[in-house]
Coordinates of C-alpha atoms in Angstrom, one line a residue:
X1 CA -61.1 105.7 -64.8
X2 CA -63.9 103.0 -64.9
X3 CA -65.6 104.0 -61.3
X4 CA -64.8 107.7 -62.6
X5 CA -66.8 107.4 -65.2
X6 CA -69.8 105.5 -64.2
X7 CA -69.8 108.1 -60.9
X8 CA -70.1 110.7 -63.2
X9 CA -73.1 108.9 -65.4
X10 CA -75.0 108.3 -62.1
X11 CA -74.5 112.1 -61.4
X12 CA -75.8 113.0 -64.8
X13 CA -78.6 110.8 -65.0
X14 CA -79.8 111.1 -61.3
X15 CA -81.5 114.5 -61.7
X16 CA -83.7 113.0 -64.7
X17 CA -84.4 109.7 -62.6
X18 CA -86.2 111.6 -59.9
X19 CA -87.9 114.3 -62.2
X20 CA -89.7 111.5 -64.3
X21 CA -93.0 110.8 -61.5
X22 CA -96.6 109.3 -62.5
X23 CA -98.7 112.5 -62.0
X24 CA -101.3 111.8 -59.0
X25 CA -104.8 112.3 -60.8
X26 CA -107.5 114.9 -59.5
X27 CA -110.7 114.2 -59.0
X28 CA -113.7 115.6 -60.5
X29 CA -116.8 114.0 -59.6
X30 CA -119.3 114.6 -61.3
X31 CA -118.3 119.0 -61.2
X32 CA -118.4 121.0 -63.9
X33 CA -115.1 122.5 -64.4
X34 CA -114.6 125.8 -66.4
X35 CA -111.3 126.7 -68.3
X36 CA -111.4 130.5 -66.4
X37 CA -107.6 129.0 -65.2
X38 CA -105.0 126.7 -65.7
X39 CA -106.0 123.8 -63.7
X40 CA -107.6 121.2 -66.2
X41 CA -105.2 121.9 -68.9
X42 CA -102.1 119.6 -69.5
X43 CA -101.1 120.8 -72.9
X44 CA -102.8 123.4 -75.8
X45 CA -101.3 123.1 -79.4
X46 CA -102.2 125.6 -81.6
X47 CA -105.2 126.7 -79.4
X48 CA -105.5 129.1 -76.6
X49 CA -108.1 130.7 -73.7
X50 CA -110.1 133.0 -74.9
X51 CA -111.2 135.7 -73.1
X52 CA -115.0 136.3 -74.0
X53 CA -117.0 140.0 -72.9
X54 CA -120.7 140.8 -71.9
X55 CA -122.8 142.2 -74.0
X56 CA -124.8 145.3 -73.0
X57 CA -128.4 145.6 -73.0
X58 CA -130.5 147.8 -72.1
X59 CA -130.9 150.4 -69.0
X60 CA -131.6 148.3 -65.7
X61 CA -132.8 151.4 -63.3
X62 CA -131.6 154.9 -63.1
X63 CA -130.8 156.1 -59.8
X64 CA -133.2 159.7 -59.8
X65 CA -135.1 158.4 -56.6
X66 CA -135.5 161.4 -53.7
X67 CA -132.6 159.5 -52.2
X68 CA -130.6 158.6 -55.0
X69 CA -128.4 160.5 -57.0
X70 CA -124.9 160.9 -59.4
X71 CA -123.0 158.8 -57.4
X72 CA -125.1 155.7 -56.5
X73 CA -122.9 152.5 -56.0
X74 CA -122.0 149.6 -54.0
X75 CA -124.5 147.6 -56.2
X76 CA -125.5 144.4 -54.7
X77 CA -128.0 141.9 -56.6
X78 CA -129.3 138.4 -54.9
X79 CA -132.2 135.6 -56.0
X80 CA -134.1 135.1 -53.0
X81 CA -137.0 132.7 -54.4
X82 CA -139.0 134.1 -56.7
X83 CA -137.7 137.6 -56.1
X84 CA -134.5 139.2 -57.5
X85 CA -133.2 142.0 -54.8
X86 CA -131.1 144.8 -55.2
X87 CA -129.0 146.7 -52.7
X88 CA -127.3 149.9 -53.2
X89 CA -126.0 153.1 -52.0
X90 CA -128.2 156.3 -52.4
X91 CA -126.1 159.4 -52.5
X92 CA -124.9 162.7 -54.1
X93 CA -122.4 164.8 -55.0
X94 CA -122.7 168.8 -55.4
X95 CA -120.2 169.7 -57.6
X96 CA -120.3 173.3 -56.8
X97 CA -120.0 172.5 -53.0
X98 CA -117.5 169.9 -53.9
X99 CA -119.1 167.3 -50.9
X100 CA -121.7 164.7 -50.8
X101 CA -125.0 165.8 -49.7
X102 CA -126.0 162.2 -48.0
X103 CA -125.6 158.9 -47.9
X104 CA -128.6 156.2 -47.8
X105 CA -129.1 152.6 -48.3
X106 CA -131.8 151.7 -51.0
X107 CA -133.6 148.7 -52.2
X108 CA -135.3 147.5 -55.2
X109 CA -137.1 144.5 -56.2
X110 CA -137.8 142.5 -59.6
X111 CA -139.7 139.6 -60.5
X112 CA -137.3 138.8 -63.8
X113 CA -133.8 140.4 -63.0
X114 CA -134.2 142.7 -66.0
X115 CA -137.7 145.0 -65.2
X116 CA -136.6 146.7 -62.0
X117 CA -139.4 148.6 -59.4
X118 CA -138.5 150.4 -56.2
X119 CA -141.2 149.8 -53.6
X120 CA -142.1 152.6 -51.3
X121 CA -141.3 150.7 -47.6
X122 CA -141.9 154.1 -45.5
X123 CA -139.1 152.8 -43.1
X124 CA -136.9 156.2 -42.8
X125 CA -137.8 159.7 -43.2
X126 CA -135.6 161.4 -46.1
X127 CA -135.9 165.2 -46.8
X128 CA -139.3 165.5 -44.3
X129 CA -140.9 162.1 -45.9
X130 CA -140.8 158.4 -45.3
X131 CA -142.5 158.1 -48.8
X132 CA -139.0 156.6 -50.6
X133 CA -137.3 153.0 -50.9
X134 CA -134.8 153.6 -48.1
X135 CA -134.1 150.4 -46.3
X136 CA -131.3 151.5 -44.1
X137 CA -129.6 154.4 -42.6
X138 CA -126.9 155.2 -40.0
X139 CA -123.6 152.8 -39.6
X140 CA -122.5 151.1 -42.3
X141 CA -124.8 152.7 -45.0
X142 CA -121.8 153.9 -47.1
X143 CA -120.9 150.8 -48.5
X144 CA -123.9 147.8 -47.1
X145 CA -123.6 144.7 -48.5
X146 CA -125.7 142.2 -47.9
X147 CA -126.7 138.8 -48.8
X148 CA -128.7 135.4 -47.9
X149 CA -127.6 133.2 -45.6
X150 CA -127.5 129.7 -46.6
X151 CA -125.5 128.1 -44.4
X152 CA -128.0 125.0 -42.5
X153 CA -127.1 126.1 -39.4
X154 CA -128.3 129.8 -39.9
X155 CA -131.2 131.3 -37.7
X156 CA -134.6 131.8 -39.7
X157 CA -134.4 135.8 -37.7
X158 CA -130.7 136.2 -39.1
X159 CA -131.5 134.4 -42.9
X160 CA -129.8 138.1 -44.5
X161 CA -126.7 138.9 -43.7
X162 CA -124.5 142.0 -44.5
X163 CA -121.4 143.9 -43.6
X164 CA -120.9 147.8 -43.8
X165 CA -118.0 149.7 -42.4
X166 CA -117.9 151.1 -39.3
X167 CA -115.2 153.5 -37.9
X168 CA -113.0 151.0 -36.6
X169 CA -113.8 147.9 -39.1
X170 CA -116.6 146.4 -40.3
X171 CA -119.4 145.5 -38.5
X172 CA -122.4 143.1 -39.3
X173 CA -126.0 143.3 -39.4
X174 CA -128.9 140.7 -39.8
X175 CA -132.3 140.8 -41.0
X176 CA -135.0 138.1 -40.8
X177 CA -137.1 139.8 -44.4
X178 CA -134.2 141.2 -46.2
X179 CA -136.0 144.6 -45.2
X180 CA -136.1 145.2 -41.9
X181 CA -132.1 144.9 -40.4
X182 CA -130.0 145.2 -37.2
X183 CA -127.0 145.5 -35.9
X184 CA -125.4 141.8 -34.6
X185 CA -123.2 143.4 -32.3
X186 CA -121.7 146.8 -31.3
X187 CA -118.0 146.1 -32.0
X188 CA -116.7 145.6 -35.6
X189 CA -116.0 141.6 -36.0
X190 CA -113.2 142.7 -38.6
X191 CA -110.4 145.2 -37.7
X192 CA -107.3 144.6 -40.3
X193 CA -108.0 146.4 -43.5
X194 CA -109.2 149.3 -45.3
X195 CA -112.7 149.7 -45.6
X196 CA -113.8 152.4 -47.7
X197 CA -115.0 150.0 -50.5
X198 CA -117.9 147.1 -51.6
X199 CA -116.4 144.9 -48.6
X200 CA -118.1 141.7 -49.0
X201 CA -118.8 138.8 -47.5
X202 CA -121.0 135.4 -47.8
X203 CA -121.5 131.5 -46.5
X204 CA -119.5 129.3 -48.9
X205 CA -121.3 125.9 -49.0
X206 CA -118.9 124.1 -50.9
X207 CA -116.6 124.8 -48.2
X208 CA -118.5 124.9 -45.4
X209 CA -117.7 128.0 -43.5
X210 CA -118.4 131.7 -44.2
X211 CA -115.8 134.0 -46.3
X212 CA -115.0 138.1 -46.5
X213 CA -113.0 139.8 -49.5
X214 CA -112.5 143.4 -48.6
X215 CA -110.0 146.2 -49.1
X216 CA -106.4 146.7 -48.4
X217 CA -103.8 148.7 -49.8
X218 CA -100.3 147.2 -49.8
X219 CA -97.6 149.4 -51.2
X220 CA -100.0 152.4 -52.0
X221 CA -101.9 150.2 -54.1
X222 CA -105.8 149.0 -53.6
X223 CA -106.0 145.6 -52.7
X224 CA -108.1 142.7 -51.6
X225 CA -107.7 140.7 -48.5
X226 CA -109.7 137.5 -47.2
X227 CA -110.5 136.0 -44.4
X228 CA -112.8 133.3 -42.7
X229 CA -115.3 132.4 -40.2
X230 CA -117.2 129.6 -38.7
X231 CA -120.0 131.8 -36.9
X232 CA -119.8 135.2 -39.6
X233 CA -118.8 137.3 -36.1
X234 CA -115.3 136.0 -35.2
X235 CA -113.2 135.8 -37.9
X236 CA -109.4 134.5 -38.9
X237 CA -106.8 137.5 -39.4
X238 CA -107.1 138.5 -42.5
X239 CA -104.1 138.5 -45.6
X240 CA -103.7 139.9 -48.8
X241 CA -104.6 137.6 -51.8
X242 CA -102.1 136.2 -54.3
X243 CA -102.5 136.9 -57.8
X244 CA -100.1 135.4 -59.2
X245 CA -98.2 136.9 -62.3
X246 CA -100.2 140.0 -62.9
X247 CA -98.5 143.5 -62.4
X248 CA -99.9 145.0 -59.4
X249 CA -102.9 147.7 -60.2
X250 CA -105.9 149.4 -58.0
X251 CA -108.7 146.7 -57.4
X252 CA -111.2 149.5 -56.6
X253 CA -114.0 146.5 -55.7
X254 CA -114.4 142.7 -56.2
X255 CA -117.5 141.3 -56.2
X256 CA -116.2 138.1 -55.2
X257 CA -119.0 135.0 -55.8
X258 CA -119.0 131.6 -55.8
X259 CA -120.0 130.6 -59.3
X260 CA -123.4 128.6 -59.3
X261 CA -122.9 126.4 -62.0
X262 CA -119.4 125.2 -60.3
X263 CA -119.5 126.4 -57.0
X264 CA -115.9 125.3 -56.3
X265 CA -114.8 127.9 -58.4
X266 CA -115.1 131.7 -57.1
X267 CA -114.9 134.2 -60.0
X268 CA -114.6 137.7 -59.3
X269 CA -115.3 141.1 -61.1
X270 CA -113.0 143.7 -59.7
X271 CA -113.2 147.3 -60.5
X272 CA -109.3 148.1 -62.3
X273 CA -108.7 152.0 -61.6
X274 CA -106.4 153.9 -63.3
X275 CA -105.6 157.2 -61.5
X276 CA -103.1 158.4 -63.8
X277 CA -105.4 159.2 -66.4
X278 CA -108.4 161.1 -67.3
X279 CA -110.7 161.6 -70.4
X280 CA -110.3 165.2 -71.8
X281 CA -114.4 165.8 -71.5
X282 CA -114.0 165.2 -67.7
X283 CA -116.1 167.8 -65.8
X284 CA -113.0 168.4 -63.5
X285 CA -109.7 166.8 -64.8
X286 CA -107.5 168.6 -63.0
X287 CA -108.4 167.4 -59.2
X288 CA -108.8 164.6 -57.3
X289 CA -111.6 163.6 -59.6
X290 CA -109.2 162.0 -62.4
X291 CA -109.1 158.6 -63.3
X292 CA -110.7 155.8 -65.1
X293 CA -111.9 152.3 -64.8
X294 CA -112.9 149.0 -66.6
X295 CA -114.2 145.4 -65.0
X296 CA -111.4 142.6 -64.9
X297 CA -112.1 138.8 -64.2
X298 CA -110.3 137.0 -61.6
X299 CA -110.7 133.0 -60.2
X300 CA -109.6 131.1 -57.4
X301 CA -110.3 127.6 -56.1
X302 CA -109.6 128.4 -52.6
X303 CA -109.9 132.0 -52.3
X304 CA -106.3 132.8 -51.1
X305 CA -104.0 132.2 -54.9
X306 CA -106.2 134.0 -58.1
X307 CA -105.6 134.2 -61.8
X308 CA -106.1 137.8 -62.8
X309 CA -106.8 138.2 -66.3
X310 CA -105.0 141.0 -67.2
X311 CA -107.2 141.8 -70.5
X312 CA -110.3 144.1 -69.5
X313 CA -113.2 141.6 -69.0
X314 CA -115.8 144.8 -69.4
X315 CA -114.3 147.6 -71.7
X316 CA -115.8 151.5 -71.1
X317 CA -117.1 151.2 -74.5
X318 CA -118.0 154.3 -76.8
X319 CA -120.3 155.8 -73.9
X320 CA -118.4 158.7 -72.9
X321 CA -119.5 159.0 -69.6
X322 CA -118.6 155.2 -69.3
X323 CA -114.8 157.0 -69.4
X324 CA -115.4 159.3 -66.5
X325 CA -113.6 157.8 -63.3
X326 CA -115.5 155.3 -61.0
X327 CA -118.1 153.7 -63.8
X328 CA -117.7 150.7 -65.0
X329 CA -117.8 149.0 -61.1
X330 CA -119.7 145.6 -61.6
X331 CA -122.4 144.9 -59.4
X332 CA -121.9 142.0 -57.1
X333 CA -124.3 138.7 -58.5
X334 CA -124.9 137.3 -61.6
X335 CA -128.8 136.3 -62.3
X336 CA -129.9 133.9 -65.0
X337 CA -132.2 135.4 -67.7
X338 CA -134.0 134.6 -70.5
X339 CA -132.8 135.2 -74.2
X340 CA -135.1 137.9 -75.9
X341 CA -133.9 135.6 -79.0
X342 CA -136.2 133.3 -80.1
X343 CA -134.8 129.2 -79.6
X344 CA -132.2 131.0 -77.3
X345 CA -131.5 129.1 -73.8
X346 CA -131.0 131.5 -71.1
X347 CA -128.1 133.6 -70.8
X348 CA -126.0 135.4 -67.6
X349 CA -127.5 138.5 -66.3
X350 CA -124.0 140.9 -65.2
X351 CA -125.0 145.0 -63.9
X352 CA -122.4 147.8 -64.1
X353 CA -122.4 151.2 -63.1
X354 CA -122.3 153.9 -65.9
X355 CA -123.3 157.6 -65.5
X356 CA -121.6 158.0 -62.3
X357 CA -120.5 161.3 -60.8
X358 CA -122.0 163.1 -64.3
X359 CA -125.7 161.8 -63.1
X360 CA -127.9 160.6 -62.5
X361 CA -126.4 157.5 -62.2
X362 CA -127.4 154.1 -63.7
X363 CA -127.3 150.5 -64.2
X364 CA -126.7 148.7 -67.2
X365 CA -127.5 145.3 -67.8
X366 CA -124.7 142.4 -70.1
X367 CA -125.2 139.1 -71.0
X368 CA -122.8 136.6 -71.4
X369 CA -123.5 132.8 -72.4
X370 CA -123.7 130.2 -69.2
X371 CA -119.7 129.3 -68.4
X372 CA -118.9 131.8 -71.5
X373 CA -116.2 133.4 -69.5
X374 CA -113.3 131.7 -71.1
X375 CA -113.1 129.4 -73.6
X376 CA -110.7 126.7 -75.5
X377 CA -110.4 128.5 -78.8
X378 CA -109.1 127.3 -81.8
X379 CA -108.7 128.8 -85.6
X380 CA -110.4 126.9 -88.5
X381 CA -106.6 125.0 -89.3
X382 CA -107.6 123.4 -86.3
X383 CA -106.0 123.0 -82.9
X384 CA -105.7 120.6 -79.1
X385 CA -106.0 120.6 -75.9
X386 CA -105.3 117.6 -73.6
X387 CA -106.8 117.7 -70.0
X388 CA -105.1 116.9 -66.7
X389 CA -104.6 113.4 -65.2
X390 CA -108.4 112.8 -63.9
X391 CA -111.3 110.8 -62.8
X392 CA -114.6 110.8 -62.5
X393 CA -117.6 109.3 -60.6
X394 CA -119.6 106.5 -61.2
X395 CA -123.7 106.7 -61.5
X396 CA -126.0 107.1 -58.8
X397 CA -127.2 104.2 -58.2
X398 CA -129.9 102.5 -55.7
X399 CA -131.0 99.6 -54.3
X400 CA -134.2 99.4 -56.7
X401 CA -132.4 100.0 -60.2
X402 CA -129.4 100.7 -61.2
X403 CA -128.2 104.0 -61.5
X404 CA -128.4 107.0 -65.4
X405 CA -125.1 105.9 -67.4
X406 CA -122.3 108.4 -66.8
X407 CA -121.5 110.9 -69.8
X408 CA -119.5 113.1 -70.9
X409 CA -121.5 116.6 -71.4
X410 CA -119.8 119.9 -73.1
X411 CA -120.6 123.3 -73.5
X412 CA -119.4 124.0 -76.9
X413 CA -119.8 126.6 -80.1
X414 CA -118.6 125.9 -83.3
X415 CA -119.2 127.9 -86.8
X416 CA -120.4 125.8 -89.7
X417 CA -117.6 124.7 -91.3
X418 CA -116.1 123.6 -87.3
X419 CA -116.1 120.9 -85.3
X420 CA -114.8 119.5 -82.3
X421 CA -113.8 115.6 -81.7
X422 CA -112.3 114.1 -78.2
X423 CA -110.7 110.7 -77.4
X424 CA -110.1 109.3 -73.7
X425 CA -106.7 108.5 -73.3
X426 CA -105.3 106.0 -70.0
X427 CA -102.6 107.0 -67.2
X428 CA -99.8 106.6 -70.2
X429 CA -101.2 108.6 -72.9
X430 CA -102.5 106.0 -74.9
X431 CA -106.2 106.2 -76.5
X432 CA -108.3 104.2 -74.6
X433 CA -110.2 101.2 -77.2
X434 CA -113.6 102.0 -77.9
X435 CA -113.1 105.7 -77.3
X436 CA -110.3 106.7 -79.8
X437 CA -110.4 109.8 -81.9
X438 CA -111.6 107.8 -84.7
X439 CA -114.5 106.3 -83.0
X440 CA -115.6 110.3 -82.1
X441 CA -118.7 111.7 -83.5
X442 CA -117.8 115.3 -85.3
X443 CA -119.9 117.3 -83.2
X444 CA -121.1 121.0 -84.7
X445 CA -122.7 123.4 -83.5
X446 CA -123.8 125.3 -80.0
X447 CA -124.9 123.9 -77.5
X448 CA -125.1 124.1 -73.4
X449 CA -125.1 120.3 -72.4
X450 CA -124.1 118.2 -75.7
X451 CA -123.7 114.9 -74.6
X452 CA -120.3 113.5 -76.2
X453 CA -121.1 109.7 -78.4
X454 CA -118.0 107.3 -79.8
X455 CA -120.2 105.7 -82.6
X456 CA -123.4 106.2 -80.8
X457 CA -121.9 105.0 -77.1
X458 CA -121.9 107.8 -74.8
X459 CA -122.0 105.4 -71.5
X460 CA -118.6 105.9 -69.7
X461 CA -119.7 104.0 -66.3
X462 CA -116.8 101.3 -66.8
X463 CA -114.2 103.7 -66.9
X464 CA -115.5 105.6 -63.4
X465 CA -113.0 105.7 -60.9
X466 CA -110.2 105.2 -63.2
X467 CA -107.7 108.3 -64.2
X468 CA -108.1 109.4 -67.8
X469 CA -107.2 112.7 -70.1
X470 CA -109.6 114.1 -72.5
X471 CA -107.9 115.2 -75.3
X472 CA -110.0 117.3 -78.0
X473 CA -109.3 118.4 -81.4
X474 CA -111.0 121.8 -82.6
X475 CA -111.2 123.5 -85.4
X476 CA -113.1 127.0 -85.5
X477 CA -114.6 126.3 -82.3
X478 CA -114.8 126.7 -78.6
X479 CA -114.9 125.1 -75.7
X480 CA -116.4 126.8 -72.6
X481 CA -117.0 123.7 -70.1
X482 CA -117.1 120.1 -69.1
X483 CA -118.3 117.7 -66.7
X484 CA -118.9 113.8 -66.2
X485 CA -122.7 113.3 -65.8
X486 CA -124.1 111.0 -63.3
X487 CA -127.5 112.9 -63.1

């Protein structure tokens, strides 16, 4: 009865012996990590992610060129210096012939990201005259996406880069001027996929090696695939993304980038389509021409498993050609621009499409706050949130002096009557002496970089190296991002 028993104790207790493991600690460097996902949070009490939203601004261009027209698309924005560029497709749709007259690739320049000109490069002849800002006709012009090329290794005649689909895939084109392009090769370098979309590709330097998002449909559905490539012409076989725990729905676009203020993370802007319905002013309800869209935010660390926020990122708003099917697309890049608000630092620059199919079509400019994607929100009764197992990097030092002291720097907004505090804790939980809750500074207010102090310490070089959590404690505030300085 004895051996009975203590067999059936070891049985009962054995499953809980090998669930109870030290959890391995990630490291951080000296990143900036965002809380767009999951992966920094070990525990939230009486707090949450919140999901913030652009704000429009004003018109950035209209589309009324000779070559333009009501359904202009396929927005593409870079930086390329001291110039901001703009890609897009220059078409139109006669409504009374019910097809599209033509299909160009346009260009536009600016020296701010928010006034907008459209040089006249006399490249190609449009309508008997080459006096327009076409900068490409002829394969791939329905949907050319371009961008610049920073991989070290790339060839100062190939420094721009796009994709456009061909009849059998997509094919790829350089350019050494961002103005003047060609074809790399006559066959498409990817075959497996639908293409009839902003297919989109660019040189990932965190990773080291170039990466596509384009179309697929699985299960009648619009979808994204990925793939990659060492040489942007021969390229892995391309497989459906995983978004994880999010009903599938059409992904008309994605404008996929990898965010410059943490370039490990990629965010993406997908276009959410809703076929099934249609706003009752629609100039043809009735046809193919139904539908309606909004802008939702997805993230990824490696580009294969996402977290779709399910919440509209970009709403239609009260425009009511914003609710005609197909607007709402958001352009692919983000630019950084200065507040109009006096004492303001600058703000994110995001473009979507309004006006489209009704005409003629345009681009509107929203801001958002740097990292103000998602935040750790918390009511004024207050509220936690405990970080992963992590560690961080020491200083840079050198062999003349030593190296800046290592701190911990937040992105934070909090109303008057808020605050947020944080303590370090060690591997088991405990609060780590000399930076306890009690030794936090209340910190109020909103800044981009606030540098964290424990009764006016803010040097956290001795603990480099070694796995910590932060926990914080909020109340009516929020928490966008963080990162161990060593700069």
């Amino acid at each position: 009865m004895q051996n009975r028993l203590t067999l059936l104790c070891t049985l009962i207790f054995l499953p809980i012996a090998i669930q109870v493991s030290a959890e391995e600690p990630a490291h951080i460097g000296s990143r900036r990590e965002l809380f767009v996902d999951d992966w920094m949070i070990h525990s939230l009490k009486n707090a949450r992610q919140e999901l913030h939203h652009p704000a429009p601004q004003e018109v950035a261009i209209t589309y009324d060129g000779p070559a333009e027209g009501n359904i202009s698309y396929y927005v593409r924005i870079l930086h390329d210096g001291q110039k901001y560029r703009m890609y897009y497709r220059g078409a139109h749709h006669d409504w009374s012939k019910k097809k599209t007259t033509h299909q160009v690739v346009c260009y536009a320049e600016s020296d701010d990201a928010i006034h907008w000109k459209k040089p006249n490069l006399g490249l190609f002849e449009f309508n008997g005259s080459k006096q327009n800002n076409i900068v490409w006709m002829g394969l791939g012009k329905h949907n050319f996406s371009p961008f610049l090329d920073t991989n070290p290794q790339c060839k100062p005649e190939e420094k721009f880069k796009a994709l456009g689909s061909g009849k059998k895939g997509l094919v790829a084109f350089s350019s050494p001027d961002g103005i003047h392009w060609k074809l790399m090769q006559d066959k498409p370098v990817i075959t497996k996929g639908a293409f009839d979309s902003q297919n989109l590709a660019f040189w990932d330097a965190h990773r080291g090696q170039y990466v596509d998002f384009h179309r697929g449909f699985t299960n009648k559905v619009r979808a994204i695939m990925t793939c990659t490539s060492n040489d942007f012409l021969n390229w892995t076989e391309p497989k459906f993304i995983d978004i994880k725990n999010s009903p599938p729905q059409h992904l008309y676009t994605n404008a996929t980038i990898a965010y410059p203020r943490a370039p490990h993370l990629f965010l993406a802007f997908p276009k959410r389509f809703v076929p099934s319905r249609a706003a009752a002013w629609h100039p043809d309800p009735k046809n193919n021409h139904r539908g309606v869209s909004d802008g939702v935010l997805m993230t990824s660390r490696d580009g294969t498993t996402w977290k779709r926020w399910d919440e509209a990122f970009l709403r239609p708003g009260q425009n009511r050609e914003r609710w005609w099917q197909r607007n709402n697309h958001i352009a692919w890049g983000i630019t950084t621009t200065p507040s109009p608000l006096p004492g303001h630092v600058p703000e994110l620059s995001l473009y979507a499409i309004e006006n489209y199919y009704v005409g003629p079509c345009r681009l509107r400019r929203f801001t958002l706050r740097m990292d103000g994607f998602v935040s750790i929100n918390a009511p004024y009764t207050g509220g936690e949130m405990t970080t992963r197992l992590i560690t961080f990097d020491g200083s840079k030092a050198n062999s003349d002096k030593p190296g800046p002291p290592v701190e911990l720097e937040l992105n934070l907004a909090t109303s008057a009557a808020g605050s947020i505090q944080c303590e370090l804790l060690d591997e088991q939980g405990k609060p780590i002496p000399g930076f306890t809750l009690a030794d936090s500074e209340e910190i109020y207010g909103d800044e981009l970089a606030h540098v964290v102090s424990w009764k006016g310490k803010t040097d956290l070089t001795k603990l480099a190296g070694k796995p910590v959590r932060v926990r914080f404690v909020l109340k009516d505030a929020d928490l966008y991002s963080l990162r161990f300085r060593n700069d």
